[in-house]
Amino acid sequence: MTRATRTAAARPAGAPRSAAAPRPARPAASRPRRRGERSTAASVALHGTLLAASFVALFPVAWLAWISLGPDKTDFLHAGEIAGKVSLSNYTTVLSDTDFLHWVGNSLIVSLGTCLIGVFVSASAAYAVSRMRFPGHRQLMWTFLVTQMFPFAILIVPLYNILAGLDLLDTYWALIAVNLTQAVPYCAWLLKGYFDTIPHEIDEAGRVDGLTPFGTFWRLVLPLARPGMAVAAFYTFLTAWAEFAFASVFLLSSDKYTLPIGLATFVSEHDQQWNLMAATGVLIAIPAAAFFYLVQRHLVTGLTAGAAKS
């Protein structure tokens, strides 16, 4: 017999059915946090850290841009007073009264040359190590890694002697060559991990179609590796664009100066033109930002694609 039947039998005939007694309200249970979901405190701490890091990263750039608007070379000492005399005269002076445009041309020659040669060489080496098994293929990648362990300072003298023996001092090829020694090892490791993620069936299909190994690499694999190539191109371009140590030693004549060397001419022992230096720094960042804009849609994919398989 159910509870409802027993209750009806115990109630006298004709007695009114009483209303059911209200049940006590239960406290609303809080929603359980899903696995991997951050708590409110953790989210606040994370966003606060990101905001602080963004401020640290952006403040020097904003400060440089603000100082560049001060017409006097001592305005950096009183940055608050620049608001009353904002001027673009520093940019006009840099563009019209200095060799800035010539420095830009020199830097583009060195940077684009390093970018094109560096990406091709590193991609070729990475593809060979990823797809082919030849004596020393593992040692080749470790050799690339070992070359990155030496600081720039101890490489300047031997590289200077080598370039002097080859009669390459004070040439664009000198800077391109030394920049390649820094860019190719990193890009080869980067692209090797990316090529490992491309199925080997692509190479087999190329061989079936009668392509040579280089034809398979050039016509089939490289188009699929476009995100990784974009990262390598961006890295090699910036390596040459902002390089100062080698350029200051290997470039002997002023007509070969690149942007970092030209930028240093505004500050000397007897004169410090910080306002012109700030304006030049802002102008130097524009081509790098434009190059980043051209390849930025491939950067995230290229940086993460080789992370799961190396």
CSV table of N, CA, C and O in Angstrom, one decimal, residues 203-293:
chain,number,residue,atom,x,y,z
A,203,ASP,N,55.0,14.1,-49.8
A,203,ASP,CA,56.3,13.8,-50.6
A,203,ASP,C,56.1,12.5,-51.5
A,203,ASP,O,56.6,12.5,-52.6
A,204,GLU,N,55.4,11.5,-51.0
A,204,GLU,CA,55.2,10.3,-51.8
A,204,GLU,C,54.3,10.7,-53.0
A,204,GLU,O,54.6,10.2,-54.1
A,205,ALA,N,53.3,11.5,-52.9
A,205,ALA,CA,52.5,12.0,-54.0
A,205,ALA,C,53.4,12.7,-55.0
A,205,ALA,O,53.2,12.5,-56.2
A,206,GLY,N,54.3,13.5,-54.5
A,206,GLY,CA,55.2,14.2,-55.5
A,206,GLY,C,56.1,13.3,-56.2
A,206,GLY,O,56.3,13.5,-57.4
A,207,ARG,N,56.6,12.2,-55.6
A,207,ARG,CA,57.5,11.3,-56.3
A,207,ARG,C,56.6,10.5,-57.3
A,207,ARG,O,57.1,10.2,-58.4
A,208,VAL,N,55.4,10.2,-57.0
A,208,VAL,CA,54.5,9.5,-57.9
A,208,VAL,C,54.3,10.4,-59.2
A,208,VAL,O,54.3,9.9,-60.3
A,209,ASP,N,54.2,11.7,-59.0
A,209,ASP,CA,54.0,12.6,-60.1
A,209,ASP,C,55.3,12.9,-60.8
A,209,ASP,O,55.3,13.7,-61.8
A,210,GLY,N,56.4,12.3,-60.4
A,210,GLY,CA,57.6,12.5,-61.1
A,210,GLY,C,58.4,13.7,-60.7
A,210,GLY,O,59.4,14.1,-61.4
A,211,LEU,N,58.1,14.3,-59.6
A,211,LEU,CA,58.9,15.4,-59.1
A,211,LEU,C,60.2,15.0,-58.4
A,211,LEU,O,60.3,14.0,-57.8
A,212,THR,N,61.2,15.8,-58.6
A,212,THR,CA,62.5,15.6,-57.9
A,212,THR,C,62.3,16.0,-56.4
A,212,THR,O,61.3,16.6,-56.0
A,213,PRO,N,63.2,15.6,-55.5
A,213,PRO,CA,63.1,16.0,-54.1
A,213,PRO,C,63.0,17.5,-54.0
A,213,PRO,O,62.2,18.0,-53.2
A,214,PHE,N,63.8,18.3,-54.8
A,214,PHE,CA,63.7,19.7,-54.7
A,214,PHE,C,62.4,20.2,-55.2
A,214,PHE,O,61.8,21.2,-54.7
A,215,GLY,N,61.9,19.6,-56.3
A,215,GLY,CA,60.6,20.0,-56.8
A,215,GLY,C,59.5,19.7,-55.8
A,215,GLY,O,58.5,20.5,-55.7
A,216,THR,N,59.5,18.6,-55.1
A,216,THR,CA,58.5,18.3,-54.1
A,216,THR,C,58.6,19.4,-53.0
A,216,THR,O,57.6,19.9,-52.5
A,217,PHE,N,59.8,19.7,-52.6
A,217,PHE,CA,60.0,20.7,-51.5
A,217,PHE,C,59.5,22.1,-52.0
A,217,PHE,O,58.8,22.8,-51.2
A,218,TRP,N,59.8,22.5,-53.2
A,218,TRP,CA,59.5,23.8,-53.7
A,218,TRP,C,58.0,24.0,-54.1
A,218,TRP,O,57.4,25.0,-53.7
A,219,ARG,N,57.4,22.9,-54.7
A,219,ARG,CA,56.1,23.1,-55.2
A,219,ARG,C,55.0,22.6,-54.3
A,219,ARG,O,53.8,23.0,-54.4
A,220,LEU,N,55.3,21.6,-53.4
A,220,LEU,CA,54.3,21.0,-52.6
A,220,LEU,C,54.4,21.4,-51.1
A,220,LEU,O,53.4,21.7,-50.5
A,221,VAL,N,55.6,21.3,-50.6
A,221,VAL,CA,55.8,21.4,-49.1
A,221,VAL,C,55.8,22.9,-48.7
A,221,VAL,O,55.2,23.3,-47.7
A,222,LEU,N,56.6,23.7,-49.4
A,222,LEU,CA,56.7,25.1,-49.0
A,222,LEU,C,55.3,25.8,-49.0
A,222,LEU,O,55.1,26.6,-48.1
A,223,PRO,N,54.4,25.6,-50.0
A,223,PRO,CA,53.1,26.3,-49.8
A,223,PRO,C,52.4,25.9,-48.6
A,223,PRO,O,51.6,26.7,-48.0
A,224,LEU,N,52.5,24.6,-48.2
A,224,LEU,CA,51.8,24.2,-47.0
A,224,LEU,C,52.5,24.7,-45.7
A,224,LEU,O,51.9,24.8,-44.6
A,225,ALA,N,53.8,25.1,-45.8
A,225,ALA,CA,54.5,25.6,-44.7
A,225,ALA,C,54.5,27.1,-44.6
A,225,ALA,O,55.4,27.7,-43.9
A,226,ARG,N,53.6,27.8,-45.2
A,226,ARG,CA,53.5,29.2,-45.3
A,226,ARG,C,53.5,29.9,-43.9
A,226,ARG,O,54.2,30.9,-43.7
A,227,PRO,N,52.7,29.4,-42.9
A,227,PRO,CA,52.8,30.0,-41.6
A,227,PRO,C,54.1,30.0,-40.9
A,227,PRO,O,54.6,31.0,-40.4
A,228,GLY,N,54.8,28.8,-41.0
A,228,GLY,CA,56.1,28.7,-40.5
A,228,GLY,C,57.1,29.6,-41.2
A,228,GLY,O,58.0,30.2,-40.6
A,229,MET,N,57.0,29.7,-42.5
A,229,MET,CA,57.9,30.6,-43.3
A,229,MET,C,57.7,32.0,-42.9
A,229,MET,O,58.6,32.8,-42.9
A,230,ALA,N,56.4,32.4,-42.6
A,230,ALA,CA,56.1,33.8,-42.2
A,230,ALA,C,56.9,34.1,-40.9
A,230,ALA,O,57.4,35.2,-40.7
A,231,VAL,N,56.9,33.2,-39.9
A,231,VAL,CA,57.6,33.4,-38.6
A,231,VAL,C,59.1,33.6,-38.9
A,231,VAL,O,59.7,34.4,-38.3
A,232,ALA,N,59.6,32.7,-39.7
A,232,ALA,CA,61.0,32.7,-40.0
A,232,ALA,C,61.4,34.0,-40.7
A,232,ALA,O,62.4,34.6,-40.4
A,233,ALA,N,60.6,34.5,-41.6
A,233,ALA,CA,60.8,35.7,-42.4
A,233,ALA,C,60.8,36.9,-41.4
A,233,ALA,O,61.6,37.8,-41.5
A,234,PHE,N,59.8,36.9,-40.5
A,234,PHE,CA,59.7,38.0,-39.6
A,234,PHE,C,60.9,38.1,-38.6
A,234,PHE,O,61.5,39.1,-38.4
A,235,TYR,N,61.3,36.9,-38.2
A,235,TYR,CA,62.5,36.9,-37.3
A,235,TYR,C,63.8,37.3,-38.0
A,235,TYR,O,64.5,38.1,-37.4
A,236,THR,N,64.0,36.8,-39.2
A,236,THR,CA,65.2,37.2,-39.9
A,236,THR,C,65.2,38.7,-40.2
A,236,THR,O,66.3,39.3,-40.2
A,237,PHE,N,64.1,39.2,-40.6
A,237,PHE,CA,64.0,40.6,-41.0
A,237,PHE,C,64.3,41.5,-39.8
A,237,PHE,O,65.1,42.4,-39.8
A,238,LEU,N,63.7,41.2,-38.6
A,238,LEU,CA,64.0,42.0,-37.4
A,238,LEU,C,65.4,41.8,-36.9
A,238,LEU,O,66.0,42.8,-36.4
A,239,THR,N,66.0,40.6,-37.1
A,239,THR,CA,67.4,40.4,-36.7
A,239,THR,C,68.3,41.4,-37.4
A,239,THR,O,69.2,42.0,-36.8
A,240,ALA,N,68.1,41.5,-38.7
A,240,ALA,CA,68.9,42.4,-39.5
A,240,ALA,C,68.5,43.9,-39.3
A,240,ALA,O,69.4,44.8,-39.3
A,241,TRP,N,67.2,44.2,-39.1
A,241,TRP,CA,66.8,45.5,-39.1
A,241,TRP,C,67.3,46.3,-37.8
A,241,TRP,O,67.6,47.4,-37.9
A,242,ALA,N,67.4,45.5,-36.7
A,242,ALA,CA,67.8,46.2,-35.4
A,242,ALA,C,69.2,45.8,-35.0
A,242,ALA,O,69.6,46.2,-33.9
A,243,GLU,N,70.0,45.2,-35.9
A,243,GLU,CA,71.3,44.8,-35.5
A,243,GLU,C,72.3,46.0,-35.4
A,243,GLU,O,72.3,46.8,-36.3
A,244,PHE,N,73.0,46.1,-34.3
A,244,PHE,CA,73.9,47.2,-34.1
A,244,PHE,C,75.3,46.8,-34.0
A,244,PHE,O,76.2,47.5,-34.5
A,245,ALA,N,75.6,45.8,-33.2
A,245,ALA,CA,77.0,45.4,-32.8
A,245,ALA,C,77.9,45.1,-34.0
A,245,ALA,O,78.9,45.7,-34.2
A,246,PHE,N,77.4,44.2,-34.9
A,246,PHE,CA,78.2,43.9,-36.1
A,246,PHE,C,78.3,45.1,-37.0
A,246,PHE,O,79.4,45.3,-37.6
A,247,ALA,N,77.2,45.8,-37.2
A,247,ALA,CA,77.2,46.9,-38.2
A,247,ALA,C,78.2,48.0,-37.7
A,247,ALA,O,78.8,48.6,-38.6
A,248,SER,N,78.3,48.2,-36.4
A,248,SER,CA,79.2,49.3,-35.9
A,248,SER,C,80.6,48.9,-36.2
A,248,SER,O,81.5,49.8,-36.2
A,249,VAL,N,81.0,47.7,-36.4
A,249,VAL,CA,82.4,47.3,-36.5
A,249,VAL,C,82.7,47.0,-38.0
A,249,VAL,O,83.7,47.4,-38.5
A,250,PHE,N,81.8,46.4,-38.8
A,250,PHE,CA,82.0,46.0,-40.1
A,250,PHE,C,81.8,47.1,-41.2
A,250,PHE,O,82.2,47.0,-42.3
A,251,LEU,N,81.0,48.1,-40.8
A,251,LEU,CA,80.7,49.2,-41.7
A,251,LEU,C,81.7,50.4,-41.4
A,251,LEU,O,81.6,50.9,-40.3
A,252,LEU,N,82.5,50.7,-42.4
A,252,LEU,CA,83.5,51.7,-42.1
A,252,LEU,C,83.2,53.1,-42.7
A,252,LEU,O,83.7,54.1,-42.2
A,253,SER,N,82.4,53.2,-43.7
A,253,SER,CA,82.1,54.4,-44.4
A,253,SER,C,80.7,54.9,-44.1
A,253,SER,O,79.8,54.0,-43.9
A,254,SER,N,80.4,56.2,-44.0
A,254,SER,CA,79.1,56.7,-43.6
A,254,SER,C,78.1,56.4,-44.6
A,254,SER,O,76.9,56.4,-44.3
A,255,ASP,N,78.4,56.2,-45.9
A,255,ASP,CA,77.4,56.0,-46.9
A,255,ASP,C,76.9,54.6,-46.8
A,255,ASP,O,75.9,54.2,-47.5
A,256,LYS,N,77.4,53.7,-46.0
A,256,LYS,CA,76.9,52.3,-45.8
A,256,LYS,C,76.2,52.2,-44.5
A,256,LYS,O,75.7,51.1,-44.2
A,257,TYR,N,76.0,53.3,-43.7
A,257,TYR,CA,75.4,53.2,-42.4
A,257,TYR,C,73.9,52.7,-42.5
A,257,TYR,O,73.2,53.1,-43.4
A,258,THR,N,73.6,51.8,-41.6
A,258,THR,CA,72.2,51.3,-41.5
A,258,THR,C,71.5,52.2,-40.4
A,258,THR,O,72.1,53.0,-39.8
A,259,LEU,N,70.2,51.9,-40.2
A,259,LEU,CA,69.5,52.8,-39.3
A,259,LEU,C,70.0,52.7,-37.9
A,259,LEU,O,70.1,53.8,-37.2
A,260,PRO,N,70.4,51.6,-37.3
A,260,PRO,CA,70.9,51.6,-35.9
A,260,PRO,C,72.2,52.5,-35.8
A,260,PRO,O,72.4,53.2,-34.8
A,261,ILE,N,73.1,52.4,-36.8
A,261,ILE,CA,74.3,53.2,-36.8
A,261,ILE,C,74.0,54.7,-37.0
A,261,ILE,O,74.5,55.5,-36.3
A,262,GLY,N,73.1,55.0,-37.9
A,262,GLY,CA,72.7,56.3,-38.1
A,262,GLY,C,72.0,56.9,-36.8
A,262,GLY,O,72.2,58.1,-36.5
A,263,LEU,N,71.2,56.1,-36.2
A,263,LEU,CA,70.6,56.6,-34.9
A,263,LEU,C,71.6,57.0,-33.9
A,263,LEU,O,71.4,57.9,-33.1
A,264,ALA,N,72.7,56.2,-33.8
A,264,ALA,CA,73.7,56.5,-32.8
A,264,ALA,C,74.5,57.8,-33.1
A,264,ALA,O,75.1,58.4,-32.1
A,265,THR,N,74.4,58.3,-34.3
A,265,THR,CA,75.2,59.6,-34.6
A,265,THR,C,74.5,60.8,-33.9
A,265,THR,O,75.2,61.8,-33.9
A,266,PHE,N,73.3,60.7,-33.4
A,266,PHE,CA,72.7,61.8,-32.8
A,266,PHE,C,73.2,62.0,-31.4
A,266,PHE,O,72.9,63.1,-30.8
A,267,VAL,N,73.9,61.1,-30.8
A,267,VAL,CA,74.4,61.2,-29.5
A,267,VAL,C,75.9,61.0,-29.6
A,267,VAL,O,76.3,59.9,-29.9
A,268,SER,N,76.7,62.0,-29.2
A,268,SER,CA,78.1,61.9,-29.2
A,268,SER,C,78.7,62.4,-27.9
A,268,SER,O,77.9,62.8,-27.0
A,269,GLU,N,80.0,62.5,-27.8
A,269,GLU,CA,80.6,63.0,-26.6
A,269,GLU,C,80.3,64.4,-26.4
A,269,GLU,O,80.2,64.9,-25.2
A,270,HIS,N,80.1,65.2,-27.4
A,270,HIS,CA,80.0,66.7,-27.2
A,270,HIS,C,78.6,67.1,-27.5
A,270,HIS,O,78.3,68.3,-27.3
A,271,ASP,N,77.7,66.3,-28.0
A,271,ASP,CA,76.3,66.8,-28.4
A,271,ASP,C,75.4,65.6,-28.2
A,271,ASP,O,75.7,64.5,-28.6
A,272,GLN,N,74.2,65.9,-27.6
A,272,GLN,CA,73.2,64.9,-27.4
A,272,GLN,C,71.9,65.4,-27.9
A,272,GLN,O,71.2,66.2,-27.2
A,273,GLN,N,71.5,65.0,-29.1
A,273,GLN,CA,70.2,65.4,-29.7
A,273,GLN,C,69.1,64.4,-29.4
A,273,GLN,O,68.7,63.6,-30.3
A,274,TRP,N,68.7,64.4,-28.2
A,274,TRP,CA,67.7,63.3,-27.8
A,274,TRP,C,66.4,63.4,-28.5
A,274,TRP,O,65.7,62.5,-28.8
A,275,ASN,N,66.0,64.7,-28.9
A,275,ASN,CA,64.7,64.9,-29.5
A,275,ASN,C,64.8,64.3,-31.0
A,275,ASN,O,63.8,63.6,-31.4
A,276,LEU,N,65.9,64.5,-31.7
A,276,LEU,CA,66.0,63.9,-33.0
A,276,LEU,C,66.2,62.4,-32.9
A,276,LEU,O,65.6,61.6,-33.8
A,277,MET,N,66.8,61.9,-31.9
A,277,MET,CA,67.0,60.5,-31.7
A,277,MET,C,65.6,59.8,-31.4
A,277,MET,O,65.3,58.7,-32.0
A,278,ALA,N,64.8,60.5,-30.6
A,278,ALA,CA,63.4,59.9,-30.4
A,278,ALA,C,62.6,59.9,-31.6
A,278,ALA,O,61.9,58.9,-31.9
A,279,ALA,N,62.6,61.0,-32.4
A,279,ALA,CA,61.9,61.0,-33.7
A,279,ALA,C,62.3,59.9,-34.6
A,279,ALA,O,61.5,59.2,-35.3
A,280,THR,N,63.7,59.7,-34.7
A,280,THR,CA,64.2,58.7,-35.6
A,280,THR,C,63.8,57.3,-35.1
A,280,THR,O,63.5,56.4,-35.9
A,281,GLY,N,63.8,57.1,-33.8
A,281,GLY,CA,63.3,55.8,-33.3
A,281,GLY,C,61.9,55.5,-33.6
A,281,GLY,O,61.6,54.3,-34.0
A,282,VAL,N,61.0,56.5,-33.6
A,282,VAL,CA,59.6,56.3,-34.0
A,282,VAL,C,59.6,55.9,-35.5
A,282,VAL,O,58.8,55.0,-35.9
A,283,LEU,N,60.3,56.6,-36.3
A,283,LEU,CA,60.3,56.4,-37.8
A,283,LEU,C,60.9,55.0,-38.1
A,283,LEU,O,60.4,54.3,-39.0
A,284,ILE,N,61.9,54.5,-37.3
A,284,ILE,CA,62.4,53.2,-37.6
A,284,ILE,C,61.4,52.1,-37.3
A,284,ILE,O,61.4,51.1,-38.0
A,285,ALA,N,60.5,52.4,-36.3
A,285,ALA,CA,59.6,51.3,-36.0
A,285,ALA,C,58.5,51.1,-37.1
A,285,ALA,O,57.8,50.1,-37.1
A,286,ILE,N,58.3,52.1,-37.9
A,286,ILE,CA,57.2,52.0,-38.9
A,286,ILE,C,57.4,50.9,-39.9
A,286,ILE,O,56.4,50.1,-40.1
A,287,PRO,N,58.5,50.8,-40.6
A,287,PRO,CA,58.7,49.6,-41.5
A,287,PRO,C,58.6,48.3,-40.8
A,287,PRO,O,58.0,47.3,-41.4
A,288,ALA,N,59.1,48.2,-39.6
A,288,ALA,CA,59.0,46.9,-38.9
A,288,ALA,C,57.5,46.6,-38.6
A,288,ALA,O,57.1,45.4,-38.7
A,289,ALA,N,56.8,47.6,-38.2
A,289,ALA,CA,55.3,47.4,-37.9
A,289,ALA,C,54.6,47.0,-39.2
A,289,ALA,O,53.7,46.2,-39.2
A,290,ALA,N,55.0,47.6,-40.3
A,290,ALA,CA,54.3,47.3,-41.6
A,290,ALA,C,54.6,45.8,-42.0
A,290,ALA,O,53.7,45.1,-42.5
A,291,PHE,N,55.9,45.4,-41.8
A,291,PHE,CA,56.2,44.0,-42.1
A,291,PHE,C,55.5,43.1,-41.2
A,291,PHE,O,55.0,42.0,-41.6
A,292,PHE,N,55.3,43.4,-39.9
A,292,PHE,CA,54.6,42.6,-39.0
A,292,PHE,C,53.1,42.5,-39.4
A,292,PHE,O,52.5,41.4,-39.3
A,293,TYR,N,52.5,43.6,-39.9
A,293,TYR,CA,51.1,43.6,-40.4
A,293,TYR,C,51.0,42.6,-41.6
A,293,TYR,O,49.9,42.0,-41.7
